[in-house]
PDB file of C-alpha atoms and ligand atoms in Angstrom:
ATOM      1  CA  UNK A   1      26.823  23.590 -23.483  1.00 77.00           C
ATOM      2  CA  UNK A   2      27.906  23.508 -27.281  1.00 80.00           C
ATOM      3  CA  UNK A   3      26.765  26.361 -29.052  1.00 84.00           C
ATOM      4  CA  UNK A   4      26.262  25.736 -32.945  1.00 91.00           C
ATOM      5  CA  UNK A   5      26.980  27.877 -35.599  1.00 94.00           C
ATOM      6  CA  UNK A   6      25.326  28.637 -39.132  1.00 96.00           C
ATOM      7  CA  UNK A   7      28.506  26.987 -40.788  1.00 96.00           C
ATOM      8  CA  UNK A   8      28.427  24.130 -38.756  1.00 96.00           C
ATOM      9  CA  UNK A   9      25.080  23.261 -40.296  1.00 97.00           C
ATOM     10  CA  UNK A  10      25.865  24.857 -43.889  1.00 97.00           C
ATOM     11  CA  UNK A  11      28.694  22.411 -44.153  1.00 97.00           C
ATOM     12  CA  UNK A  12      26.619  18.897 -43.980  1.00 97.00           C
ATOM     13  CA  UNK A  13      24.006  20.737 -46.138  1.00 98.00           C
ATOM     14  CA  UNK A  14      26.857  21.447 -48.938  1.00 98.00           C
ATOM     15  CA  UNK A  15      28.203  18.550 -48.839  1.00 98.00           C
ATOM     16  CA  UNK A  16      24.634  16.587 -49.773  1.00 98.00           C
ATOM     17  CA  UNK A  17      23.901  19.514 -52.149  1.00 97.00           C
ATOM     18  CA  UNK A  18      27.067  17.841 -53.920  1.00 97.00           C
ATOM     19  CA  UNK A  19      25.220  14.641 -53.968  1.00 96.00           C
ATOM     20  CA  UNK A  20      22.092  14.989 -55.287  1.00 96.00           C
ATOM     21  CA  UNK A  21      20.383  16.519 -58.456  1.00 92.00           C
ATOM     22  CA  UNK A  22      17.291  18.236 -57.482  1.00 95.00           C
ATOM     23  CA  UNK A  23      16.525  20.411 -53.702  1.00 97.00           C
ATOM     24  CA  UNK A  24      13.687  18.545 -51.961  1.00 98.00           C
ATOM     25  CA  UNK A  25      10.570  20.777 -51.291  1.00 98.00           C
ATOM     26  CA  UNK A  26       9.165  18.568 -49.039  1.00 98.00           C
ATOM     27  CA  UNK A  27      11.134  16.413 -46.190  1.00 98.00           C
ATOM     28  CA  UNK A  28       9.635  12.799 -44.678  1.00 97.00           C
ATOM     29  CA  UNK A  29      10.784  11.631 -40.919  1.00 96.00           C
ATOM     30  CA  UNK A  30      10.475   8.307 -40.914  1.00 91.00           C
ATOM     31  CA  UNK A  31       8.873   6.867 -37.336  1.00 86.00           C
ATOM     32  CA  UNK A  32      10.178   3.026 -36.533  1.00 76.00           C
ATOM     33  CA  UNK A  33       8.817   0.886 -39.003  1.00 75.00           C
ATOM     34  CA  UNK A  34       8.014   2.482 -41.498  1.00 80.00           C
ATOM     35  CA  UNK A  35      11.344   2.382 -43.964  1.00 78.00           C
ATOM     36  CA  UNK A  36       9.478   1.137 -46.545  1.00 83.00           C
ATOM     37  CA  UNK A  37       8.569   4.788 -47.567  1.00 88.00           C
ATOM     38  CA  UNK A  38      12.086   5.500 -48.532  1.00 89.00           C
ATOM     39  CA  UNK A  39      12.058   2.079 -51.012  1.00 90.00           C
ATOM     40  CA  UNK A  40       8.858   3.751 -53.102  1.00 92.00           C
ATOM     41  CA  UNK A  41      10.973   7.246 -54.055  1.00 94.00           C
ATOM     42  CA  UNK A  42      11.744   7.038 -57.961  1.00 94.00           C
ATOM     43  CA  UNK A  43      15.244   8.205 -59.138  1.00 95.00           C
ATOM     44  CA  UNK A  44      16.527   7.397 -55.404  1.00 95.00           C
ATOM     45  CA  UNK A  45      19.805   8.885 -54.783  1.00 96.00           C
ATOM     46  CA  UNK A  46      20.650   7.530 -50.814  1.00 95.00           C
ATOM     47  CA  UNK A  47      23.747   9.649 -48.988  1.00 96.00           C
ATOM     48  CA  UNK A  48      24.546   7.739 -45.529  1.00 94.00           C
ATOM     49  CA  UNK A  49      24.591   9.716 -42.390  1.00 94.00           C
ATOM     50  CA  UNK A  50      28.755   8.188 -41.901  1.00 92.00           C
ATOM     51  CA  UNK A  51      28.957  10.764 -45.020  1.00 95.00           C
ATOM     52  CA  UNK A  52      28.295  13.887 -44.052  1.00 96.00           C
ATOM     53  CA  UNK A  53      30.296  16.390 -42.451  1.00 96.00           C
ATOM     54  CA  UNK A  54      28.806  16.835 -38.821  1.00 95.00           C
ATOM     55  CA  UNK A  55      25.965  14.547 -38.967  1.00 95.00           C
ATOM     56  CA  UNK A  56      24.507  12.512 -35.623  1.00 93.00           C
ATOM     57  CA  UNK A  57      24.677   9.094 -35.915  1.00 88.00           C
ATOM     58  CA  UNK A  58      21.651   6.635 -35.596  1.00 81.00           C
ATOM     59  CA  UNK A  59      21.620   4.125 -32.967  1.00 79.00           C
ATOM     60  CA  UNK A  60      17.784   3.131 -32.304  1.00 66.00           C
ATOM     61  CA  UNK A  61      16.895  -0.242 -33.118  1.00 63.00           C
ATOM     62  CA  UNK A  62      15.280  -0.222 -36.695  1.00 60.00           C
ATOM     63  CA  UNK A  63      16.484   2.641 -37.760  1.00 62.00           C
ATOM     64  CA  UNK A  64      18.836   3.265 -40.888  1.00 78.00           C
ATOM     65  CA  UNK A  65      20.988   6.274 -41.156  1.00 90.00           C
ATOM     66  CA  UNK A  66      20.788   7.805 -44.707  1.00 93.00           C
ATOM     67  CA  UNK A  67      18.870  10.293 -46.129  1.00 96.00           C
ATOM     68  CA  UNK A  68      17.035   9.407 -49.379  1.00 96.00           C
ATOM     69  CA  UNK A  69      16.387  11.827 -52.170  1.00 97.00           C
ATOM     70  CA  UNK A  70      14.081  11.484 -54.915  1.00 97.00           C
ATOM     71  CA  UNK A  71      10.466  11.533 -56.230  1.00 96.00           C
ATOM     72  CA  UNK A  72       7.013  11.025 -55.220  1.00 96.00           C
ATOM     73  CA  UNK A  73       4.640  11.370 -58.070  1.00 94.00           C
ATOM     74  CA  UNK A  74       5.888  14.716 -59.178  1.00 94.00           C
ATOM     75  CA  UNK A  75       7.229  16.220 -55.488  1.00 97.00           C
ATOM     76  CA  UNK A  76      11.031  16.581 -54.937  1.00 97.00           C
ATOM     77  CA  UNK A  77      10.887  14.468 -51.790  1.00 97.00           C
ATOM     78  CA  UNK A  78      13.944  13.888 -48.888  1.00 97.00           C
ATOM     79  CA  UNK A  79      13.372  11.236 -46.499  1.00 96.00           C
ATOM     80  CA  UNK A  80      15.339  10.669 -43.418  1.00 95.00           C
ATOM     81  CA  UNK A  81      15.146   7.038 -42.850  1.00 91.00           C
ATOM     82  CA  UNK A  82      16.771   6.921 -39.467  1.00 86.00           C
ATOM     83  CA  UNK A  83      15.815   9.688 -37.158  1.00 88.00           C
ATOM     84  CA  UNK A  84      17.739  11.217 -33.771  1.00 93.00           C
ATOM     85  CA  UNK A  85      16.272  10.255 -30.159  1.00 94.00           C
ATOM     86  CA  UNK A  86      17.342  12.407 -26.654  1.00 96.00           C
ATOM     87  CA  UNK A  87      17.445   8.444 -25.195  1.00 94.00           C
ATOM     88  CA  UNK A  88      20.549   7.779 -27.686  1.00 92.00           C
ATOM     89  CA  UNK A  89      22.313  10.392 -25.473  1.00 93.00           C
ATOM     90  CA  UNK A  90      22.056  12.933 -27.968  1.00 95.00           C
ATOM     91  CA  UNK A  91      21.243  16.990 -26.258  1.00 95.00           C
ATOM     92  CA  UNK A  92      17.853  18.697 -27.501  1.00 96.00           C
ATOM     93  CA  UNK A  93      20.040  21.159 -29.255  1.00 96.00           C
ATOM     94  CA  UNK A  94      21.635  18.416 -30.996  1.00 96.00           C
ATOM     95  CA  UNK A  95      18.407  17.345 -32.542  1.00 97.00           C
ATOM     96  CA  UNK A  96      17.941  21.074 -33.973  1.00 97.00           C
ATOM     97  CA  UNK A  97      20.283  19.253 -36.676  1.00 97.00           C
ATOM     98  CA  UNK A  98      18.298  17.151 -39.093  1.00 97.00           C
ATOM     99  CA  UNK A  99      15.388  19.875 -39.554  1.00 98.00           C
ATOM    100  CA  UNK A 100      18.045  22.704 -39.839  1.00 98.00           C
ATOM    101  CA  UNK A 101      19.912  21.119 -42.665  1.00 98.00           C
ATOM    102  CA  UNK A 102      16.425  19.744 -44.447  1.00 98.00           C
ATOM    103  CA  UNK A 103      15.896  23.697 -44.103  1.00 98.00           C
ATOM    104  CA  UNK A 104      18.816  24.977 -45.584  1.00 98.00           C
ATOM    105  CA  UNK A 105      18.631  22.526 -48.410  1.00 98.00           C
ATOM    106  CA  UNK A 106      15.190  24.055 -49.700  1.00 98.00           C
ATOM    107  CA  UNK A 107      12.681  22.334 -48.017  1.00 98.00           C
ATOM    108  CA  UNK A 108       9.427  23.970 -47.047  1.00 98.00           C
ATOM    109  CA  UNK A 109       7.038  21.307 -46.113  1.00 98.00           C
ATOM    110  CA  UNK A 110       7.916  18.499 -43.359  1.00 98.00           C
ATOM    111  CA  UNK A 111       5.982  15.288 -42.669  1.00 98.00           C
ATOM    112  CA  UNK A 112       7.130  13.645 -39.472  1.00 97.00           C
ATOM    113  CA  UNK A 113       6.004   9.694 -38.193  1.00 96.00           C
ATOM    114  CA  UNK A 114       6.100   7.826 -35.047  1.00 95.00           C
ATOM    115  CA  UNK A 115       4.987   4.593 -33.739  1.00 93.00           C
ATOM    116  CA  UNK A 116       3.172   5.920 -30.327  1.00 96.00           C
ATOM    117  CA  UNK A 117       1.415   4.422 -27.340  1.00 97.00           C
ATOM    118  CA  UNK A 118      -2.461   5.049 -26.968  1.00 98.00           C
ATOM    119  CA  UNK A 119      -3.486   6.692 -23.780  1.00 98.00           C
ATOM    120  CA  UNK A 120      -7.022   7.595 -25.548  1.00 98.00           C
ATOM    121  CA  UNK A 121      -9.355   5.371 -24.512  1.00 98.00           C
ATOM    122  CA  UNK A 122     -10.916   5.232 -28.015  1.00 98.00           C
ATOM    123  CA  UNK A 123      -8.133   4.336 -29.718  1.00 98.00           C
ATOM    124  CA  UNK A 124      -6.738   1.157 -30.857  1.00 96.00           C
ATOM    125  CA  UNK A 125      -4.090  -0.824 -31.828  1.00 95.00           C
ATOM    126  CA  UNK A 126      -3.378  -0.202 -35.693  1.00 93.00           C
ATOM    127  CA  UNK A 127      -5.374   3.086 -35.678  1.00 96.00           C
ATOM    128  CA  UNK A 128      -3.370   6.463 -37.414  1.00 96.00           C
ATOM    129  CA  UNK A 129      -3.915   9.604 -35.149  1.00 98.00           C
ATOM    130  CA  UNK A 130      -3.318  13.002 -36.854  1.00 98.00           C
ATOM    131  CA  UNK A 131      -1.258  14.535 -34.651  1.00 98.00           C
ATOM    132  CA  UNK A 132      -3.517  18.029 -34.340  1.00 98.00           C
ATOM    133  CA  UNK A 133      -0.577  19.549 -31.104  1.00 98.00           C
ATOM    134  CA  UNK A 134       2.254  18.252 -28.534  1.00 98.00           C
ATOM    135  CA  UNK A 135       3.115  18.347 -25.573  1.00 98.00           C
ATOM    136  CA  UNK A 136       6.774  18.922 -24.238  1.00 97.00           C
ATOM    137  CA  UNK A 137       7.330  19.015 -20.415  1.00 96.00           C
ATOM    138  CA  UNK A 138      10.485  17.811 -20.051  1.00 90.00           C
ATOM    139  CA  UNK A 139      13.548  18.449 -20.509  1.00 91.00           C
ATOM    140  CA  UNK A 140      14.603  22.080 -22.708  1.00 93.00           C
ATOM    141  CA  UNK A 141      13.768  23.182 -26.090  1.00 97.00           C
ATOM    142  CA  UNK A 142      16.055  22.347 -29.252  1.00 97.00           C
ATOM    143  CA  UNK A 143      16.026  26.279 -29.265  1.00 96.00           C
ATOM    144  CA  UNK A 144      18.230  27.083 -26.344  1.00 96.00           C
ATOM    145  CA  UNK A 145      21.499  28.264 -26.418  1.00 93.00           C
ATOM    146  CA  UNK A 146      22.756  31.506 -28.795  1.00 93.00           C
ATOM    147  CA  UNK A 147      19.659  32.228 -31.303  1.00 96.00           C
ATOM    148  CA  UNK A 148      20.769  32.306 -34.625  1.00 97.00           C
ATOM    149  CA  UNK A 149      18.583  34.817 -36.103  1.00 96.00           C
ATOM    150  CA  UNK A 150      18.770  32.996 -39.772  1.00 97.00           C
ATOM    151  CA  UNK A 151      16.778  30.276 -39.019  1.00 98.00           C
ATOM    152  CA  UNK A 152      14.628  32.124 -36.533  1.00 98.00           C
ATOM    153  CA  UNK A 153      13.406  34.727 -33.658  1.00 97.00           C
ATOM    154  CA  UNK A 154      14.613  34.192 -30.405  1.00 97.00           C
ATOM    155  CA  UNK A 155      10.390  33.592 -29.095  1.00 97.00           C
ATOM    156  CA  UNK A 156       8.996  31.957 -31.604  1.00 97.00           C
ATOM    157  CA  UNK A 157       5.171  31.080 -32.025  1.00 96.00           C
ATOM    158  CA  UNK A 158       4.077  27.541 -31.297  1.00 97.00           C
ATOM    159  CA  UNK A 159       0.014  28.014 -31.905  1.00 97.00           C
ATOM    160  CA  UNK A 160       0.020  26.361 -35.266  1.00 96.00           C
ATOM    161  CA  UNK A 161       3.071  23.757 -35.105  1.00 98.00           C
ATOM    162  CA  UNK A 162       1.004  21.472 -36.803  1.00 98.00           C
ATOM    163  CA  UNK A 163      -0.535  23.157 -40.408  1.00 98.00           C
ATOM    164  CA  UNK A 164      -4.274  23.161 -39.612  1.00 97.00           C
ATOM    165  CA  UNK A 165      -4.467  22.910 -43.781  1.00 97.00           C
ATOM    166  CA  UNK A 166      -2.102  20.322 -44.338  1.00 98.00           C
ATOM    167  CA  UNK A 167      -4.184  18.191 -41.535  1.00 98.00           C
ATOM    168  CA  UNK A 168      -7.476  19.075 -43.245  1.00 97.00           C
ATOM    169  CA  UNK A 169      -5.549  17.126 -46.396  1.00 98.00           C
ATOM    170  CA  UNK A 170      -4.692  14.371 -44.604  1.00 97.00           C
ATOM    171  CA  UNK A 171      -8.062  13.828 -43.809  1.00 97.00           C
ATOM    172  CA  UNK A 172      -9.655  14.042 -46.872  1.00 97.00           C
ATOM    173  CA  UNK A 173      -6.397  11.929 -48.349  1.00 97.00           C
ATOM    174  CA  UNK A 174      -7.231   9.207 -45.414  1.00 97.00           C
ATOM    175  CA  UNK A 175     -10.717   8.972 -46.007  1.00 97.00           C
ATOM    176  CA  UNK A 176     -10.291   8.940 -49.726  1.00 97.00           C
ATOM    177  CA  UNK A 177      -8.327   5.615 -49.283  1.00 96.00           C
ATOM    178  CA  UNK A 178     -11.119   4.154 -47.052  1.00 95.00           C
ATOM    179  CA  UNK A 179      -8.601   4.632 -43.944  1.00 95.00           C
ATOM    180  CA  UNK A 180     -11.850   6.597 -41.897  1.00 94.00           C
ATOM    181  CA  UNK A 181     -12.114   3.561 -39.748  1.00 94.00           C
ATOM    182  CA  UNK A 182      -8.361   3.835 -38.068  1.00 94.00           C
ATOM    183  CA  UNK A 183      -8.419   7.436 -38.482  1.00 97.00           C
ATOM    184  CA  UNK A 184      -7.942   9.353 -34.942  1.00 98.00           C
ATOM    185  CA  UNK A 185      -6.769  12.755 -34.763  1.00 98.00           C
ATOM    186  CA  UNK A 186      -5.217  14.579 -31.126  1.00 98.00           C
ATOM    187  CA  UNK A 187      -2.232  15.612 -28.954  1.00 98.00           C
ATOM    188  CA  UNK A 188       1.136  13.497 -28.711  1.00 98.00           C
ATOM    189  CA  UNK A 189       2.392  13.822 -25.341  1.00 98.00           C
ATOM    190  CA  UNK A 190       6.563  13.358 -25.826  1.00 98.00           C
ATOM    191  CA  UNK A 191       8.233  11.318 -22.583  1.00 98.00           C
ATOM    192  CA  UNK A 192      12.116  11.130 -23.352  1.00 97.00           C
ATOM    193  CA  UNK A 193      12.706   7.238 -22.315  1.00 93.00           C
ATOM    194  CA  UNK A 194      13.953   4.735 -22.884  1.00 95.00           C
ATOM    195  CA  UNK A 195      11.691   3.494 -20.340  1.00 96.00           C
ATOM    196  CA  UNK A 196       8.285   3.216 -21.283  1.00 97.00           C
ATOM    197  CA  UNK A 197       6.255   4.752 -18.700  1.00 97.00           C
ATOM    198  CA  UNK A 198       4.348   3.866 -15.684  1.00 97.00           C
ATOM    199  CA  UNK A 199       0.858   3.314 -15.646  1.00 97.00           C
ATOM    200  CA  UNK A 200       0.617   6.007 -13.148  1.00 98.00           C
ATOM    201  CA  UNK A 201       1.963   8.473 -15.418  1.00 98.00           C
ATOM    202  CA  UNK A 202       0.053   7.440 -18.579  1.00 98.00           C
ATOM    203  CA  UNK A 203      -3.137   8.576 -16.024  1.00 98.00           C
ATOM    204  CA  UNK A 204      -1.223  11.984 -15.808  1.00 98.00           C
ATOM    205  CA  UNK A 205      -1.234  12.201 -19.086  1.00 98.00           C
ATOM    206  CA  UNK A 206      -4.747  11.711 -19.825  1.00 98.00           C
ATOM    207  CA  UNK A 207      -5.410  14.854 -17.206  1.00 98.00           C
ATOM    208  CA  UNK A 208      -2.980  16.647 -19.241  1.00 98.00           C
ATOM    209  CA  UNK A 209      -4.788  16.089 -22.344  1.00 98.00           C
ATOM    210  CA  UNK A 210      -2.537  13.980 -24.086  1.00 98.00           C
ATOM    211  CA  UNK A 211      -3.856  11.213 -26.447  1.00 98.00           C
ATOM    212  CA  UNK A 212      -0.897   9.331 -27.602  1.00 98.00           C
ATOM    213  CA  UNK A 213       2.726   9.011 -25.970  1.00 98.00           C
ATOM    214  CA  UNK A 214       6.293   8.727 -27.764  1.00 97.00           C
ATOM    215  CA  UNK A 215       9.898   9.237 -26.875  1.00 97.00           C
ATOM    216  CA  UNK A 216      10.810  11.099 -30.754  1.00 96.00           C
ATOM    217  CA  UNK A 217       9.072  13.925 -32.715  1.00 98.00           C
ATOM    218  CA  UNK A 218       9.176  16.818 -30.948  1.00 98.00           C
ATOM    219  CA  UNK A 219      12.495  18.365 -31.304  1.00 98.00           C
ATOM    220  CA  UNK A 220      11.790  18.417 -34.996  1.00 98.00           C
ATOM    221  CA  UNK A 221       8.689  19.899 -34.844  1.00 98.00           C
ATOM    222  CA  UNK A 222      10.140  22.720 -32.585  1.00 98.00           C
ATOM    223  CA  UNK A 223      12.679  23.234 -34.909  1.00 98.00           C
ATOM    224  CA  UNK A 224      10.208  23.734 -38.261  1.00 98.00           C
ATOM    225  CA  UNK A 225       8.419  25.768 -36.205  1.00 98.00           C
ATOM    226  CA  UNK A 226      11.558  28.427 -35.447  1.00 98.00           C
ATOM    227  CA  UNK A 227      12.721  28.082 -38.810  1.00 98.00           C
ATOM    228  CA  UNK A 228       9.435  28.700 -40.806  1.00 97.00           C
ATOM    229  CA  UNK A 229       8.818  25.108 -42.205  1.00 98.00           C
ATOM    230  CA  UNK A 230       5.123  23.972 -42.900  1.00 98.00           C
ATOM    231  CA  UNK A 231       4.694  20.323 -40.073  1.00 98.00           C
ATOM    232  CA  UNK A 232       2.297  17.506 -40.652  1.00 98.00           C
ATOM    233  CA  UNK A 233       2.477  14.874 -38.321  1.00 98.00           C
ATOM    234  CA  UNK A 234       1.296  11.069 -38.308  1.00 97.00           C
ATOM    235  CA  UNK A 235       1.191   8.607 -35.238  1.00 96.00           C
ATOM    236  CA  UNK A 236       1.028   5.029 -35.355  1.00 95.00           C
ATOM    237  CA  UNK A 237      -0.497   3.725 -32.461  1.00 95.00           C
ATOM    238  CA  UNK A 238       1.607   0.582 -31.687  1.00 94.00           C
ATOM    239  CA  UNK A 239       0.581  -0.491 -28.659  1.00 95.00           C
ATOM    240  CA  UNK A 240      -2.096   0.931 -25.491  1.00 96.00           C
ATOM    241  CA  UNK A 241       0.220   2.751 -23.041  1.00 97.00           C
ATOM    242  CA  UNK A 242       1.237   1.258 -19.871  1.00 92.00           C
ATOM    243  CA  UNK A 243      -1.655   0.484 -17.146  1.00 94.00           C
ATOM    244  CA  UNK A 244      -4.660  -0.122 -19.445  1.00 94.00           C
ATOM    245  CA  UNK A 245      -4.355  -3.663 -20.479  1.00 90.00           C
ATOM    246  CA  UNK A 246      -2.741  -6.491 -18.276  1.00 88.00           C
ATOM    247  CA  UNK A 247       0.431  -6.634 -21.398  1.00 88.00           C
ATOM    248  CA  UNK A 248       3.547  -5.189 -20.537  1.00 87.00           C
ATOM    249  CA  UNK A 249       5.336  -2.709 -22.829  1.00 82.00           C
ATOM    250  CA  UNK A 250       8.094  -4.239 -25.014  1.00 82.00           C
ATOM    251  CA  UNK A 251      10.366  -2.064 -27.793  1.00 85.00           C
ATOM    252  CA  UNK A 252      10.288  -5.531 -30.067  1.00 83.00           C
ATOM    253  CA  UNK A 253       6.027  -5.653 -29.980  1.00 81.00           C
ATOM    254  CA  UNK A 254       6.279  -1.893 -30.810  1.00 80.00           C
ATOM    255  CA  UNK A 255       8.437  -2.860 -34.233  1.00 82.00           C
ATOM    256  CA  UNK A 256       6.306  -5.815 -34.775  1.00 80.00           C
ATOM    257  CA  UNK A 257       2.909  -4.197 -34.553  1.00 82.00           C
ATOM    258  CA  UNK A 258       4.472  -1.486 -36.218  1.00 76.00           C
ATOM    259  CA  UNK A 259       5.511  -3.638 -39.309  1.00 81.00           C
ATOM    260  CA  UNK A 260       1.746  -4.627 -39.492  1.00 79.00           C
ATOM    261  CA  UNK A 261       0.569  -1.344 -39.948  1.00 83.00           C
ATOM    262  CA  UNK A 262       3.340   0.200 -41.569  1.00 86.00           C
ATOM    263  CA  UNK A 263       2.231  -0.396 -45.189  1.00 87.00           C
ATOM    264  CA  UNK A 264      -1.386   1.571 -44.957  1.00 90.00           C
ATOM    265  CA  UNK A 265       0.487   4.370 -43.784  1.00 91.00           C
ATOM    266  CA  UNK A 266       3.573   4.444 -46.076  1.00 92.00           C
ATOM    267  CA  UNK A 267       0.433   4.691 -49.033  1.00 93.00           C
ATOM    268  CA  UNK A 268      -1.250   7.243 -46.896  1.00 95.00           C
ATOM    269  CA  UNK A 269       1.899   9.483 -46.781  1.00 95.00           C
ATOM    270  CA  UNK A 270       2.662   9.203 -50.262  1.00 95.00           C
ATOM    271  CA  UNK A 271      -0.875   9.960 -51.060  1.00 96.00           C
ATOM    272  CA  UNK A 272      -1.117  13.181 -49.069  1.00 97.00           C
ATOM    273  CA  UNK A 273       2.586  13.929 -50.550  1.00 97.00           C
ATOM    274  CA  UNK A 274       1.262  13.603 -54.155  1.00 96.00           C
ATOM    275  CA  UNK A 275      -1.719  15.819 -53.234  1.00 96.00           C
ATOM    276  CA  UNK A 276       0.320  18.897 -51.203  1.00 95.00           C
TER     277      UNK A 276
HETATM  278  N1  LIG B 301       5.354   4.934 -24.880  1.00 95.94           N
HETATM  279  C1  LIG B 301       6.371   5.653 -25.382  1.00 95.94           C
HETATM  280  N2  LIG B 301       6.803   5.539 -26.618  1.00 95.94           N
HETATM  281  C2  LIG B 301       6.189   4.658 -27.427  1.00 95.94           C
HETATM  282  C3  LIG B 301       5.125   3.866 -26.980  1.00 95.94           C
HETATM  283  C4  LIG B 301       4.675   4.014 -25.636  1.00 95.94           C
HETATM  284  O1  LIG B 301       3.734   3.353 -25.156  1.00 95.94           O
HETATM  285  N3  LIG B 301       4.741   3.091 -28.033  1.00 95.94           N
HETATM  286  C5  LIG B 301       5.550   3.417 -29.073  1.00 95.94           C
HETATM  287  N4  LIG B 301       6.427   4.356 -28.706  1.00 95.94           N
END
């Protein structure tokens, strides 16, 4: 396996330093869908992923590839408008990249989206789950290979991935925008795809305690936990997983329904962003 270095990271982060005027604080991952949050940043500055030295390469369907820098309200903001999937082909360790350079370009606080499939019972189509912890089972952690002791311990803590303050504002950000009705909160359970999955496995799921499913997210979150970066995490339930209604699964619903709901949460996130 490839092992990566501190300067192989430190040279996509210098070259964007180059680029733009003021070091984000806080970083956005942008779930399908929802690219309209990068189109309400003031004093945008955009640097394209074909840019910068090292950088992975989008492929998933609605998904750009650029990072956009610039200003919510008063916040230094980065949003990555294009995000990294193990079904592109890409290794776990590869997606260590994206939060490592957000990291070494000053950010301390990272909000990460996804469109997801409900395997609550409870939930609906449209509804917003707070994503209060994950589950990983498959596959190996963005962490393996040589530790490099900058970012991170070698064991590294997982109990709080997901800032039980930076929930608590989402909450209170939600409910203040009359969102409480589509507000969920629980555990995303990460299958790699790009199959969706059975309906046999959704029941697993449920045993195992997970209440939405989605092939992205977790790498990142893995990573701002090693490295020390604050995580709050959004899901947009898109669809109900495999098995519970008679509809079949289809990437092009997920988008659609997506699109529908896309706008309450792009005002949601800035909202919260305003208010960290
Ligand atoms: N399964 C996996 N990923 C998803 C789903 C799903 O049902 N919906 C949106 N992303």
């Amino acid at each position: 396996m490839k092992h990566f270095s501190l300067e192989y990271y430190e040279k996509s982060a210098n070259y964007i330093l180059k680029q733009i005027k003021e070091k984000p604080d806080i970083a956005i991952i942008l779930g399908s869908a929802l690219g309209s949050v990068a189109d309400r940043l003031e004093n945008r500055i955009s640097v394209s992923y074909q840019d910068i030295p090292n950088m992975l390469q989008s492929t998933a369907p609605a998904h750009k590839g650029e990072f956009v820098f610039g200003n919510i309200g008063e916040k230094s903001v980065m949003v990555s408008s294009g995000r990294f999937h193990h079904y592109e082909g890409y290794s776990y360790e590869e997606l260590a990249q994206p939060v490592r350079i957000m990291k070494l370009l000053g950010v301390n606080t990272l909000i990460v989206t996804n469109a997801a499939g409900a395997v609550n019972l409870d939930f609906s189509v449209g509804d917003i789950m707070l994503i209060e912890d994950q589950i990983k089972l498959n596959g190996h952690s963005p962490m393996r290979g040589s530790n490099l002791e900058e970012f991170g311990p070698r064991f590294f803590d997982c109990t709080h991935i997901f800032k039980p303050e930076l929930l608590e504002l989402a909450r209170e950000r939600a409910i203040a925008l009359n969102l409480e009705d589509s507000l969920q909160q629980g555990v995303y359970y990460f299958c790699p795809g790009p199959n969706f999955e059975t309906p046999a496995e959704i029941k697993a799921i449920r045993v195992l305690g997970g209440d939405a499913v989605g092939m992205s997210t977790v790498t990142e979150t893995l990573t701002a936990a090693h490295c020390g970066i604050d995580v709050l995490g959004l899901s947009m339930i898109t669809n109900m997983a495999a098995g519970i209604t008679s509809d079949l699964q289809s990437g092009q619903d997920v988008i659609e329904t997506g699109q529908k709901t896309a706008d309450k949460v792009a005002n949601l996130i800035c909202d919260i962003v305003e208010h960290i």
